[in-house]
Amino acid sequence: MEPLLVVKDLKKYFPVKKGLWFGERADVRAVDGVSFAIGRGETLGLVGESGCGKSTTARLVLRLLEPTAGEVHFGKTPVFKANRKEMHQLRRKMQIVFQDPYSSLDPRMSVKEIVGEGLVIHRLARGKEKTDRVAELLEMVGLGREHMGRYPHEFSGGQRQRIGIARALAVGPELLIADEPVSALDVSIQAQVINLFEDLQRQLGLTYLFIAHDLRVVKHISDRVAVMYLGQIVELAESDELYRNPLHPYTQALLSAIPVTDPKTKRQRIILEGDPPSPIQVPAGCRFHPRCPKRFDPCDTEAPVLREVSPGHWVSCHLY
Amino acid sequence: MRGLFSGQGRWSPGIVLGSAILLFFGLMALLSTLLAPYDPTRIPERLQGFSLLPPRGDHWFGTDLLGRDLLSRVLYGARISLLVGIVVELVVTPIGVTIGLFAGYFGGSMDGVLMRTTDAVMAFPGLVLAIALTAVLEQPGLLSVIIVLTAVRWTSVARLVRGQVLSLREAEHIAAIVALGAGKGRIIFRHLLPNCLAPILVAMTFGVASNILAEAGLGFLGLGIQPPMVSWGSLLAEGVVYLTAKPWLCVFPGLAITCTVLGFHVLGDGLRDVLDPRLRS
């Protein structure tokens, strides 16, 4: 399968000052060597706890941030080497849906203006044509023409996410990055929005990078899932394989945290000790070792590398 | 202004009350030539019996040392005070907004230079700067007052807008627009600026109030507009000599200043409530 998006050894360090006065400079290693590829029409799930670098990865892929190191290729185009004109073309092909349905829509613009903004920027339609296209997009996401003149505050969270999706689809993207698109929604609404994502993928042949911290959501929608911890991918496998056979102790702990619907089922909940370490002072060796229940000799000195332990199943752990 | 006034709750009590007060003083200023019972600069031929009269039937606010009718002088003073307050704000706002937008959006050294300049002007005592500038400009008068106030009053708007832009820059709806491929101009003028308009408008009402006070301060020090023009500040300056013996000379212009400033503040508060889109039902 020809990959649509290839991310190679992507790094983003944010400089911070340590100390009050003459602070030495330090780096927050938000993303520290992330590599993955997404095939055309595929959905890659990206999970991890808050602050592990998921959203930064998303913003880097879209070049909303400039990376410290690494490469992103969209099709054959190297994203970080694209000039202004190429970048402008690329922006049409990669779009994003944000997490917060409240801050992701301009409160001072009507739905028609919000959804039509991409059409105007890329000179795709104007006047009546724009109105019709916006109506079409709204219908595609389950809203209607009658919503065009309204303002974001008149909508519910789920409806606002639909508006955000329509805005992203307006320019006809191939890749849609969904940055925790349902985390802020009620569970009942989550299912509807996820179904919408699936319908749209079928209709439009979209490719998804689907970010979430909820494993159930990701499992449902993803073909493959990557698990991130402290700026790195620790495990990457086909969705079913990852859930049936999690290898990394961190993945195992995450999976054990999913609530079970059947109260009779007994399960072993793995409680991780402590908090994730600060990305300013990354632990030596394996980044997970201070919290890992299975740590052994080399873990605190030697960093494991992401290896393919069975076909398509990659893990970064000394146990394998 | 798209969407600025859309939705309900357009009229809050603050807006009604503030507008009413300001309408009153605005009409006073506009119609001062018609309303004033006397020529505000007319000095009676015989001062005895006309000088420093307390408020009474034919002189509601009393008269000053030269026997001039204080009511007429307060009415005429409204023209200069309001004119200075509003003109300065209209000049200062675009300057401050531009500086704030650039500093906030471009950040880095642009932000450093612009904001350190702003800090420097802010940190310097405004009145001292105004006195120094007036000295440089030699001829105190209406124009010099406007120039001097403009020089010191742009800073707060610049800071306000920069702060707004900094927080907006992190907002996801701006990131979404960048991801859509919008250029700098479009981001700044179509997305950042409209989202700053409400706080700017509110700040303008408070700004006019401060300008009126600042003009009064300059007038009080004798650095403001010069006779025969009158402003509320210069009336205060004339009256302060007799503050204990003939208090009405200060009380009436003082009341005019207080009420006008209050009017602008009440209006500003009302606007702030109404312009917040989250409060619209």
XYZ file of C-alpha atoms in Angstrom:
601
model
C 0.000 0.000 0.000
C 1.299 3.383 -1.019
C 1.472 5.496 2.156
C -0.236 8.873 2.010
C 1.589 10.266 5.015
C 5.064 9.342 6.206
C 6.451 10.777 9.428
C 10.117 10.202 10.067
C 11.895 10.750 13.371
C 9.866 13.848 14.147
C 11.051 15.962 17.080
C 9.767 19.105 18.689
C 11.528 20.633 21.677
C 10.070 23.735 23.264
C 12.739 25.795 24.992
C 11.979 26.823 28.560
C 13.972 28.635 31.212
C 14.805 26.711 34.328
C 15.279 28.572 37.576
C 14.187 32.055 38.462
C 17.044 34.325 37.523
C 19.983 32.936 35.618
C 18.131 29.839 34.493
C 19.996 27.442 32.300
C 17.921 26.797 29.276
C 16.149 23.478 29.048
C 13.876 21.804 26.563
C 10.440 20.354 26.887
C 10.679 17.311 24.663
C 7.067 17.276 23.567
C 7.718 15.011 20.610
C 10.968 13.096 20.636
C 11.537 10.875 17.634
C 8.148 9.823 16.314
C 7.881 7.804 13.104
C 4.856 6.267 11.438
C 3.133 5.978 8.085
C -0.510 6.032 7.131
C -1.781 4.331 3.993
C -4.359 5.915 1.719
C -7.836 5.326 3.121
C -6.470 3.970 6.369
C -7.238 5.128 9.915
C -4.339 5.291 12.314
C -5.311 5.755 15.934
C -2.908 7.622 18.197
C -3.435 7.169 21.914
C -1.661 8.261 25.039
C -2.331 10.244 28.179
C -2.523 14.033 28.308
C 0.760 15.741 27.614
C 2.375 12.836 25.802
C 2.741 14.817 22.579
C -0.240 13.657 20.549
C -1.546 17.101 19.713
C 1.931 18.456 19.070
C 2.452 15.631 16.591
C -0.791 16.601 14.866
C 0.210 20.240 14.655
C 3.639 19.330 13.326
C 2.176 17.166 10.584
C 0.043 20.119 9.511
C 3.003 22.428 9.890
C 1.173 24.626 12.321
C 4.448 24.272 14.218
C 7.958 24.041 12.839
C 9.769 20.894 13.991
C 13.102 20.716 15.801
C 14.065 17.803 13.582
C 12.515 15.166 11.381
C 10.527 14.920 8.203
C 6.944 14.640 7.124
C 6.037 13.561 3.619
C 2.575 14.003 2.254
C 2.391 11.825 -0.833
C 5.634 12.808 -2.503
C 5.823 16.311 -1.058
C 8.167 16.976 1.875
C 5.977 19.165 4.081
C 8.715 21.084 5.879
C 10.541 21.882 2.653
C 7.476 23.144 0.831
C 7.614 26.786 -0.195
C 4.712 29.158 0.298
C 2.899 28.184 -2.827
C 3.358 24.458 -2.324
C 2.308 24.819 1.296
C -0.843 26.627 0.237
C -1.711 23.684 -2.026
C -0.852 21.205 0.737
C -3.171 22.926 3.175
C -6.103 21.936 0.996
C -5.158 18.295 1.250
C -4.605 18.051 5.008
C -7.218 19.285 7.424
C -7.856 19.069 11.130
C -10.808 18.750 13.465
C -10.085 20.043 16.942
C -10.927 18.806 20.374
C -12.722 21.737 21.918
C -16.035 22.436 20.201
C -16.163 25.779 21.975
C -12.849 27.383 21.123
C -12.560 25.836 17.669
C -15.257 28.005 16.085
C -14.959 31.794 15.833
C -17.781 33.098 18.036
C -18.196 36.179 15.846
C -18.754 34.386 12.556
C -21.894 32.771 11.252
C -21.868 29.098 10.333
C -21.920 30.049 6.673
C -18.802 32.180 7.093
C -17.018 29.554 9.174
C -17.653 26.699 6.771
C -17.162 28.903 3.700
C -13.828 30.334 4.875
C -11.822 27.598 3.151
C -13.785 28.088 -0.070
C -12.897 31.778 -0.021
C -9.247 31.266 0.894
C -8.707 28.805 -1.939
C -11.057 30.638 -4.317
C -13.168 27.534 -4.774
C -16.570 29.192 -4.793
C -18.283 32.459 -4.123
C -21.669 34.084 -4.108
C -24.522 31.687 -4.673
C -22.156 28.874 -5.490
C -20.554 29.270 -2.070
C -23.932 29.274 -0.352
C -24.926 26.079 -2.141
C -21.635 24.403 -1.384
C -21.877 25.318 2.306
C -25.431 23.947 2.415
C -24.207 20.744 0.784
C -21.384 20.416 3.346
C -23.750 21.032 6.237
C -26.082 18.329 4.953
C -23.121 16.007 4.610
C -22.379 16.336 8.335
C -25.995 16.023 9.390
C -26.935 19.689 9.667
C -29.016 21.726 7.262
C -29.239 24.834 5.126
C -31.317 26.523 7.821
C -28.291 26.538 10.153
C -26.191 28.760 7.899
C -27.163 32.117 9.375
C -26.714 31.055 12.987
C -23.774 31.623 15.297
C -21.741 28.963 17.116
C -23.180 29.722 20.553
C -26.593 28.609 19.301
C -25.396 25.019 18.854
C -24.695 22.082 21.147
C -21.239 20.552 21.480
C -22.002 17.731 19.060
C -23.421 20.120 16.470
C -20.402 22.361 16.817
C -18.105 19.420 16.108
C -20.143 18.773 12.972
C -19.617 22.382 11.916
C -15.880 21.942 12.519
C -15.906 18.821 10.365
C -17.784 20.636 7.597
C -15.210 23.449 7.703
C -12.396 20.920 7.288
C -14.161 19.109 4.449
C -14.887 22.322 2.534
C -11.509 22.345 0.809
C -11.701 18.676 -0.159
C -8.905 17.185 1.971
C -7.425 13.719 1.549
C -6.070 13.470 5.087
C -8.161 14.464 8.069
C -6.459 14.740 11.441
C -8.948 14.378 14.252
C -7.392 15.717 17.438
C -9.500 14.174 20.176
C -12.673 15.133 18.338
C -15.043 13.462 20.771
C -13.280 13.829 24.142
C -15.313 16.889 25.034
C -18.647 15.329 24.137
C -21.205 13.296 26.066
C -20.915 9.558 25.531
C -24.203 9.374 23.633
C -23.060 12.132 21.282
C -19.591 10.580 20.914
C -21.060 7.558 19.136
C -22.955 9.761 16.674
C -19.906 11.808 15.797
C -17.736 8.711 15.418
C -20.328 7.179 13.113
C -20.232 10.393 11.112
C -16.454 10.079 10.783
C -16.881 6.517 9.523
C -19.612 7.457 7.049
C -17.524 10.311 5.701
C -14.519 8.044 5.282
C -16.586 5.629 3.222
C -18.164 8.359 1.105
C -15.078 10.447 0.478
C -12.263 7.910 0.779
C -10.605 9.916 3.530
C -7.479 8.966 5.422
C -7.582 9.576 9.177
C -5.068 10.245 11.874
C -7.368 9.792 14.811
C -6.063 11.025 18.146
C -7.707 10.133 21.424
C -6.989 9.251 24.991
C -9.936 6.898 25.139
C -8.971 3.451 23.900
C -12.514 2.299 23.227
C -13.061 5.132 20.794
C -9.822 4.432 18.983
C -10.359 0.703 18.844
C -13.706 1.150 17.177
C -12.536 3.397 14.373
C -8.880 2.528 13.767
C -7.237 0.041 11.434
C -3.966 0.363 13.310
C -3.179 1.967 16.645
C -0.030 3.680 17.876
C 0.491 4.150 21.611
C 2.482 7.183 22.681
C 4.269 7.763 25.955
C 6.265 10.872 26.775
C 6.920 11.970 23.226
C 7.604 8.565 21.721
C 5.646 5.729 20.181
C 6.011 2.662 22.400
C 3.798 0.251 20.514
C 2.194 0.131 17.089
C 0.025 -2.689 15.799
C -3.176 -3.576 14.011
C -6.116 -2.571 16.136
C -7.356 -6.098 16.951
C -3.856 -7.422 17.528
C -3.061 -4.583 19.934
C -6.172 -5.204 21.985
C -5.836 -8.982 21.990
C -2.132 -9.083 22.542
C -0.722 -5.889 24.060
C 3.021 -6.267 24.533
C 4.270 -3.072 26.114
C 3.567 -2.857 29.854
C 2.222 0.660 29.306
C -0.269 -0.545 26.706
C -1.290 -3.336 29.043
C -1.936 -0.846 31.805
C -3.920 1.418 29.487
C -6.064 -1.464 28.272
C -6.745 -2.630 31.796
C -8.227 0.775 32.501
C -11.070 0.394 30.001
C -14.311 -0.072 31.921
C -15.968 -3.404 31.226
C -19.643 -3.410 30.345
C -20.355 -6.809 31.866
C -20.257 -6.534 35.666
C -19.580 -10.272 36.033
C -16.353 -10.116 34.121
C -13.388 -10.007 36.431
C -10.365 -8.191 35.199
C -6.955 -7.348 36.453
C -6.593 -3.595 36.720
C -2.968 -2.534 36.438
C -2.465 0.611 38.459
C 0.576 2.591 37.404
C 2.590 4.209 40.144
C 3.263 7.881 40.059
C 2.692 10.475 37.387
C 4.237 10.673 33.970
C 7.691 12.213 34.370
C 8.295 15.755 33.254
C 9.178 15.969 29.574
C 11.917 18.408 30.644
C 13.752 15.733 32.599
C 13.258 12.586 30.620
C 14.299 9.443 32.530
C 17.435 7.739 31.297
C 17.052 4.411 29.555
C 13.465 3.439 28.857
C 11.218 6.425 29.526
C 8.625 4.232 31.128
C 10.940 2.426 33.535
C 10.182 4.469 36.703
C 6.523 3.398 36.471
C 6.954 0.014 34.858
C 5.852 -3.029 36.908
C 8.101 -5.304 34.810
C 11.314 -3.308 34.744
C 14.562 -5.241 34.965
C 18.242 -4.791 34.488
C 18.872 -2.743 31.328
C 15.709 -0.661 31.585
C 17.129 2.270 33.528
C 20.267 2.633 31.423
C 19.553 1.507 27.916
C 16.771 2.997 25.794
C 14.854 0.355 23.864
C 14.156 0.887 20.168
C 10.916 0.316 18.307
C 11.251 -3.172 16.761
C 8.912 -5.328 14.735
C 8.428 -8.381 16.951
C 5.769 -10.027 14.817
C 4.542 -8.950 11.356
C 3.045 -5.488 11.715
C 3.444 -5.435 15.495
C 6.054 -2.984 16.673
C 7.073 -2.475 20.265
C 9.779 -0.573 22.076
C 10.568 -2.672 25.150
C 13.468 -4.774 26.438
C 11.126 -7.655 27.239
C 10.830 -8.650 23.589
C -18.479 44.313 13.036
C -20.092 41.114 11.845
C -21.973 39.507 14.653
C -20.886 42.131 17.133
C -24.373 43.254 17.924
C -26.229 40.170 16.825
C -28.361 38.215 19.210
C -30.403 39.373 22.092
C -29.722 41.394 25.199
C -28.717 44.375 23.134
C -29.897 46.815 25.780
C -28.656 46.498 29.291
C -29.510 49.028 31.999
C -25.914 50.243 31.904
C -26.105 51.125 28.234
C -29.395 52.971 28.669
C -28.273 54.907 31.738
C -24.789 55.635 30.379
C -26.152 56.764 27.033
C -28.719 58.975 28.767
C -26.063 60.723 30.856
C -23.799 61.183 27.856
C -26.662 62.344 25.670
C -27.429 64.984 28.268
C -23.849 66.284 28.338
C -23.446 65.857 24.604
C -26.511 68.021 23.940
C -25.192 70.492 26.476
C -21.986 70.797 24.525
C -23.635 70.934 21.106
C -26.305 73.422 22.086
C -24.169 75.487 24.437
C -24.494 78.597 22.266
C -28.282 78.364 22.494
C -28.543 77.231 26.087
C -26.058 79.565 27.716
C -27.897 82.458 29.346
C -24.870 84.766 28.977
C -21.759 85.122 26.881
C -19.256 83.056 28.859
C -16.493 85.607 28.333
C -18.570 88.716 28.981
C -17.171 90.760 31.840
C -19.654 93.254 33.291
C -18.543 96.882 33.072
C -18.881 97.330 36.784
C -17.503 94.362 38.693
C -18.848 95.389 42.059
C -22.004 93.419 42.822
C -21.292 90.904 40.034
C -18.027 89.334 41.137
C -18.111 85.959 42.893
C -21.874 85.855 43.277
C -23.232 82.684 44.881
C -25.786 80.645 42.897
C -29.071 82.523 42.598
C -32.007 83.112 40.262
C -30.270 85.000 37.443
C -26.960 83.162 37.828
C -27.834 79.520 38.613
C -24.215 78.513 39.174
C -23.077 81.913 40.448
C -20.346 84.050 38.877
C -16.563 84.045 38.938
C -14.090 86.727 40.004
C -14.617 88.672 36.779
C -18.396 88.449 37.084
C -18.756 85.907 34.279
C -21.732 83.557 34.467
C -20.506 80.143 35.636
C -23.410 78.180 34.092
C -22.537 79.575 30.679
C -18.890 78.786 31.244
C -19.629 75.193 32.276
C -21.819 74.778 29.181
C -19.101 76.104 26.888
C -16.492 74.095 28.796
C -18.362 70.902 27.916
C -17.499 71.496 24.270
C -13.752 71.525 24.798
C -13.707 68.767 27.401
C -15.783 66.347 25.351
C -14.030 67.307 22.124
C -10.595 66.636 23.594
C -11.761 63.421 25.252
C -13.271 61.982 22.096
C -10.757 63.254 19.529
C -7.800 61.977 21.533
C -9.433 58.570 21.880
C -10.178 58.424 18.142
C -6.553 59.213 17.343
C -5.073 56.971 19.993
C -7.144 53.835 19.371
C -5.957 53.034 15.820
C -2.350 53.634 16.905
C -2.658 51.367 19.931
C -4.588 48.710 18.020
C -1.987 48.554 15.240
C 0.897 48.304 17.690
C -0.911 45.687 19.763
C -1.840 43.581 16.722
C 1.703 43.581 15.384
C 3.335 42.902 18.741
C 0.916 40.113 19.574
C 0.812 38.431 16.200
C 4.447 38.582 15.168
C 5.896 38.171 18.667
C 9.639 37.800 19.073
C 11.767 40.883 18.644
C 8.891 42.874 17.141
C 6.964 42.240 20.345
C 10.035 43.048 22.436
C 10.702 46.406 20.837
C 7.079 47.533 20.702
C 6.183 46.440 24.196
C 9.338 47.792 25.839
C 8.567 51.149 24.211
C 5.025 50.896 25.537
C 6.323 50.029 29.003
C 8.702 52.971 28.922
C 5.925 55.418 28.041
C 3.635 53.826 30.612
C 6.220 53.827 33.371
C 7.067 57.477 32.854
C 4.704 59.647 34.886
C 2.155 60.860 32.355
C 1.796 64.301 33.829
C 5.540 64.956 33.886
C 5.785 63.865 30.273
C 2.850 66.082 29.403
C 4.465 69.071 31.116
C 7.748 68.431 29.319
C 5.989 68.080 25.972
C 3.973 71.224 26.524
C 7.198 73.073 27.242
C 8.658 71.801 23.982
C 5.540 72.739 22.033
C 5.846 76.272 23.468
C 2.322 77.471 22.764
C -0.185 75.694 25.001
C -3.576 75.426 23.377
C -6.163 73.010 22.040
C -3.798 71.389 19.537
C -0.976 70.995 22.019
C -3.365 69.374 24.522
C -4.457 66.861 21.909
C -0.873 66.125 20.870
C 0.330 65.737 24.432
C -2.504 63.429 25.441
C -2.084 61.356 22.288
C 1.568 60.857 23.110
C 0.830 59.299 26.477
C -2.578 57.670 26.057
C -1.994 55.045 23.319
C -0.248 52.580 25.607
C -3.183 50.970 27.368
C -4.969 50.117 24.111
C -1.751 48.627 22.731
C -1.360 46.430 25.810
C -4.977 45.393 25.756
C -4.928 44.373 22.101
C -1.617 42.563 22.434
C -2.999 40.535 25.326
C -6.108 39.691 23.345
C -4.089 38.627 20.332
C -1.764 36.488 22.451
C -4.655 34.536 23.888
C -6.457 34.374 20.540
C -3.347 33.075 18.827
C -3.658 29.928 20.931
C -7.347 29.546 20.151
C -8.210 26.589 18.000
C -10.359 28.602 15.633
C -7.319 30.638 14.645
C -5.263 27.450 14.222
C -8.067 26.122 12.033
C -7.846 29.182 9.806
C -4.069 28.830 9.534
C -4.529 25.177 8.647
C -6.972 26.234 5.937
C -4.199 28.296 4.394
C -5.215 31.865 5.244
C -2.544 34.526 4.751
C -1.259 36.894 7.432
C -3.473 39.782 6.367
C -6.586 37.652 6.443
C -5.719 36.200 9.843
C -4.984 39.598 11.359
C -7.776 41.673 9.903
C -10.554 39.171 9.396
C -10.045 36.937 12.399
C -7.937 38.548 15.095
C -9.180 42.138 14.822
C -12.933 41.364 14.878
C -12.396 39.289 17.988
C -10.679 42.237 19.664
C -13.358 44.775 18.728
C -15.580 44.305 21.758
C -12.860 44.907 24.350
C -11.514 47.788 22.250
C -14.920 49.443 22.195
C -15.261 49.045 25.948
C -11.756 50.384 26.490
C -12.580 53.388 24.301
C -15.411 54.469 26.568
C -13.151 54.251 29.600
C -10.431 55.955 27.578
C -12.591 58.983 26.793
C -13.307 59.313 30.504
C -9.587 59.229 31.332
C -8.845 61.749 28.586
C -11.386 64.167 30.025
C -9.735 63.789 33.418
C -6.279 64.213 31.917
C -7.375 67.344 30.069
C -8.802 68.666 33.307
C -5.483 67.916 34.987
C -3.558 69.820 32.329
C -6.059 72.666 32.474
C -5.783 72.745 36.234
C -2.015 73.182 35.923
C -2.469 75.921 33.370
C -0.964 73.748 30.622
C -4.281 73.101 28.930
C -6.291 75.270 26.631
C -5.831 78.989 27.210
C -8.313 81.790 27.776
C -10.624 82.896 26.343
C -11.429 79.232 25.636
C -12.860 77.401 28.632
C -12.799 73.771 29.596
C -13.917 72.098 32.802
C -10.307 71.695 33.805
C -9.476 75.357 33.387
C -12.627 76.294 35.339
C -11.409 74.114 38.188
C -8.037 75.825 38.033
C -9.668 79.236 38.271
C -11.952 78.195 41.084
C -9.503 76.391 43.309
C -8.187 79.630 44.758
C -11.569 80.219 46.393
C -12.236 76.601 47.267
C -13.123 77.236 50.908
C -14.821 80.590 50.569
C -16.707 80.153 47.284
C -16.891 76.367 46.765
C -19.441 76.505 43.918
C -16.716 77.693 41.565
C -15.199 74.201 41.790
C -18.273 72.176 42.637
C -20.135 72.765 39.358
C -17.327 72.055 36.884
C -16.242 69.209 39.175
C -19.727 67.734 39.093
C -19.790 68.020 35.307
C -16.516 66.108 35.055
C -17.620 63.475 37.566
C -20.981 62.884 35.900
C -19.528 62.655 32.393
C -16.788 60.271 33.466
C -19.378 58.227 35.316
C -21.562 58.185 32.215
C -18.741 56.793 30.097
C -17.920 54.180 32.714
C -21.518 53.042 33.063
C -21.785 52.827 29.287
C -18.524 50.883 29.117
C -19.708 48.395 31.722
C -22.978 47.940 29.876
C -21.196 47.402 26.573
C -18.868 44.869 28.121
C -21.808 42.828 29.333
C -23.632 42.943 26.035
C -20.675 42.385 23.720
C -19.566 39.153 25.331
C -20.917 36.584 22.866
C -21.051 33.923 25.528
C -23.662 35.945 27.379
C -25.950 36.120 24.393
C -28.875 33.797 24.742
